[in-house]
XYZ file of C-alpha atoms in Angstrom:
258
model
C 139.928 95.643 79.197
C 143.387 94.744 77.934
C 143.600 93.842 74.245
C 144.232 90.150 73.498
C 147.591 90.011 71.696
C 148.215 86.268 71.928
C 150.244 85.326 68.840
C 149.563 88.734 67.276
C 153.098 89.196 65.891
C 154.850 86.613 63.691
C 158.370 87.009 62.331
C 160.586 85.129 59.878
C 164.346 85.316 59.437
C 167.548 83.324 59.825
C 168.238 82.308 63.449
C 172.000 82.659 63.853
C 174.459 82.522 66.718
C 176.494 85.737 66.571
C 180.280 85.545 67.036
C 181.168 89.123 67.917
C 184.628 90.682 68.320
C 186.354 94.055 68.248
C 188.951 94.008 65.445
C 191.116 96.430 63.492
C 190.931 97.432 59.860
C 193.618 94.976 58.825
C 191.304 92.014 59.465
C 188.617 93.643 57.323
C 191.169 94.123 54.559
C 192.368 90.525 54.858
C 188.868 89.232 54.153
C 187.910 92.051 51.749
C 185.138 93.322 54.002
C 183.600 96.778 54.327
C 183.428 98.446 57.736
C 179.635 98.850 57.740
C 178.069 96.098 55.677
C 176.270 92.744 55.752
C 177.097 89.889 53.387
C 176.661 86.139 53.007
C 179.816 84.140 53.728
C 181.718 82.722 50.761
C 184.181 79.818 51.142
C 187.054 82.269 51.604
C 185.289 83.758 54.637
C 184.843 80.511 56.570
C 188.225 80.633 58.401
C 187.208 84.047 59.775
C 184.827 82.528 62.327
C 187.546 80.488 64.038
C 189.973 83.415 63.812
C 187.590 85.568 65.844
C 187.304 82.819 68.457
C 191.025 82.057 68.661
C 192.551 85.534 68.409
C 189.970 88.200 69.204
C 188.184 87.187 72.425
C 184.911 86.689 70.614
C 181.577 86.737 72.417
C 178.764 84.328 71.570
C 175.432 86.135 71.370
C 171.950 85.015 70.301
C 171.284 86.567 66.936
C 169.326 86.673 63.741
C 167.880 90.052 62.816
C 164.158 89.300 63.175
C 164.667 86.947 66.109
C 166.413 89.751 68.002
C 163.663 92.184 67.003
C 160.944 89.847 68.222
C 162.806 89.153 71.481
C 162.809 92.886 72.112
C 159.178 93.264 71.110
C 158.096 90.391 73.341
C 159.741 92.047 76.352
C 157.394 95.004 75.812
C 154.253 93.013 75.023
C 152.011 90.704 77.039
C 153.176 87.101 77.351
C 152.936 84.925 74.213
C 152.360 87.877 71.864
C 155.171 87.013 69.400
C 156.168 83.891 67.452
C 159.394 83.434 65.485
C 159.923 81.067 62.536
C 163.278 79.928 61.119
C 165.494 76.870 60.638
C 168.171 75.558 63.013
C 170.286 72.454 63.382
C 169.890 69.791 66.031
C 172.813 71.019 68.115
C 174.016 72.987 71.118
C 173.901 76.325 69.283
C 170.217 75.818 68.551
C 169.647 75.260 72.260
C 171.541 78.501 72.999
C 169.222 80.389 70.660
C 166.104 78.776 72.074
C 167.297 79.456 75.619
C 167.678 83.167 74.851
C 164.233 83.229 73.255
C 162.689 81.390 76.200
C 164.271 83.892 78.583
C 162.552 86.710 76.700
C 159.257 84.716 76.649
C 159.467 84.574 72.829
C 157.826 81.488 71.371
C 159.911 79.820 68.658
C 158.598 77.600 65.900
C 161.857 76.254 64.471
C 162.201 73.887 61.554
C 164.990 71.553 62.732
C 167.437 70.243 60.129
C 169.337 67.278 61.617
C 171.960 67.253 58.847
C 173.292 70.838 59.096
C 174.606 72.902 62.000
C 172.848 75.993 63.256
C 173.949 79.073 61.340
C 176.420 81.627 62.647
C 177.185 85.277 61.953
C 180.575 86.934 62.390
C 180.286 90.491 63.756
C 183.443 92.542 63.262
C 183.352 95.738 65.315
C 185.604 98.608 64.239
C 184.887 101.844 66.113
C 181.232 102.677 65.505
C 180.954 100.327 62.546
C 179.861 96.715 62.339
C 180.597 94.345 59.481
C 178.438 91.199 59.382
C 179.302 87.931 57.622
C 176.577 85.305 57.806
C 177.140 81.572 57.365
C 173.498 80.463 57.129
C 174.011 76.685 57.122
C 170.781 75.167 58.536
C 169.006 78.538 58.338
C 169.127 78.530 54.539
C 167.232 75.231 54.388
C 163.975 76.691 55.716
C 161.162 75.465 53.496
C 157.612 76.666 52.885
C 156.367 73.164 53.677
C 157.123 73.870 57.341
C 154.922 76.924 57.771
C 152.234 75.585 55.425
C 151.683 72.526 57.627
C 148.312 72.969 59.382
C 149.831 72.879 62.881
C 152.102 75.808 61.926
C 149.877 77.796 59.550
C 147.486 78.301 62.455
C 150.101 80.724 63.855
C 149.877 82.706 60.609
C 146.099 82.746 60.777
C 146.111 83.869 64.413
C 148.545 86.750 63.840
C 147.679 90.305 62.928
C 151.160 91.667 62.245
C 153.992 90.097 60.230
C 157.665 91.061 60.154
C 160.064 89.454 57.663
C 163.604 90.553 56.896
C 164.984 90.982 53.395
C 167.580 88.339 54.252
C 164.783 85.770 53.934
C 164.512 86.365 50.173
C 167.664 84.242 49.884
C 166.017 81.414 51.805
C 162.271 81.069 51.191
C 160.646 83.606 48.849
C 157.628 81.274 48.652
C 157.058 81.801 52.367
C 157.297 85.571 52.012
C 154.790 85.564 49.150
C 152.299 83.341 50.977
C 152.413 85.354 54.202
C 152.245 88.673 52.340
C 149.169 87.564 50.385
C 147.516 86.203 53.527
C 148.037 89.547 55.251
C 146.568 91.422 52.281
C 143.587 89.092 51.863
C 142.723 89.354 55.554
C 143.362 93.090 56.060
C 146.360 92.525 58.333
C 149.661 94.423 58.515
C 152.667 93.113 56.590
C 156.066 94.665 57.297
C 159.558 94.052 55.924
C 163.107 95.252 56.498
C 165.477 95.868 53.586
C 168.179 94.378 55.852
C 171.285 94.949 53.678
C 172.266 96.572 50.365
C 172.810 93.197 48.671
C 169.131 92.314 49.118
C 167.933 95.019 46.733
C 170.892 94.394 44.419
C 170.603 90.619 44.015
C 166.922 90.007 44.769
C 165.416 92.936 42.864
C 162.684 90.886 41.167
C 161.545 89.352 44.456
C 161.538 92.749 46.175
C 159.482 94.288 43.367
C 157.033 91.376 43.476
C 156.554 91.806 47.234
C 156.421 95.609 47.434
C 152.692 95.905 46.580
C 151.875 93.948 49.762
C 154.229 95.800 52.127
C 152.451 98.132 54.545
C 155.568 99.230 56.435
C 159.112 99.085 55.022
C 162.173 99.574 57.238
C 165.706 100.364 56.070
C 168.730 102.564 56.649
C 170.294 105.115 54.298
C 172.680 102.647 52.639
C 169.905 100.139 52.007
C 167.625 102.866 50.664
C 170.321 103.966 48.214
C 170.766 100.366 47.025
C 167.006 100.035 46.534
C 166.907 103.278 44.536
C 169.653 101.970 42.266
C 167.891 98.626 41.819
C 164.601 100.345 40.970
C 166.390 102.805 38.665
C 165.336 105.928 40.542
C 166.979 109.110 39.281
C 167.717 110.469 42.752
C 170.085 109.792 45.629
C 168.152 111.967 48.087
C 167.014 109.695 50.926
C 163.793 111.594 51.579
C 162.867 111.453 47.906
C 163.689 107.736 47.759
C 161.441 107.076 50.751
C 158.611 109.099 49.197
C 158.904 107.344 45.838
C 158.913 103.906 47.444
C 155.900 104.897 49.548
C 154.084 105.966 46.369
C 154.738 102.745 44.440
C 151.601 100.741 43.529
C 149.828 98.975 46.389
C 147.751 95.815 46.337
C 145.358 97.468 48.784
C 144.179 100.967 49.557
C 146.188 101.672 52.711
C 149.171 104.021 52.336
C 152.636 102.513 52.680
C 154.880 103.760 55.481
C 158.613 103.889 54.650
């Protein structure tokens, strides 16, 4: 008999419309960007979004790290297995994101902010590298009161696996803490992605507070190095970093996979 996976996977992140373009290094230099990085947009970055549209034949793509991950997961899983949470505006870009999710059979549970536009992310492609600049806008207004409402918390209670990106530390650490503790208290699987070097650098306390509840931690080499620096490890060896993070104290008895 097939296993019932209805609502088994819940994810949280920032739903963003990606504005993607192939550019040269001079544009990166103009906006003081690194070739392979992810940052939050500052005021000086805001003209970049229109520049990509006007001068670089930009493509509009449904984005948001966890939303993309869950769209992919849902394509591999039985119908209605995954649910995504995040905040959007009441606008056309939100409908674009929902349309892409609907096409993948991914159920969305958006908090809609009528006063801010849906967030966007500039993707600057140079060779094999990708520099990401996120303008969160409505996405950064996500509030724990949304998921804690009984009609939404039932999705948390029904799930068995949780995936939250490190980007969400900048938005709703209360949500991360509540979901992580629920997973621990109910013997479920809580997973996170380091997402970008700045997460470990600027949200070190939140990362350390959450680590005891993380069953599976994802990250690339650059993010691992940033985490090692934040945690004051005396090694730059990626394998050693992964082992030391895996061995950090756990709230439960299960080993942590890194």
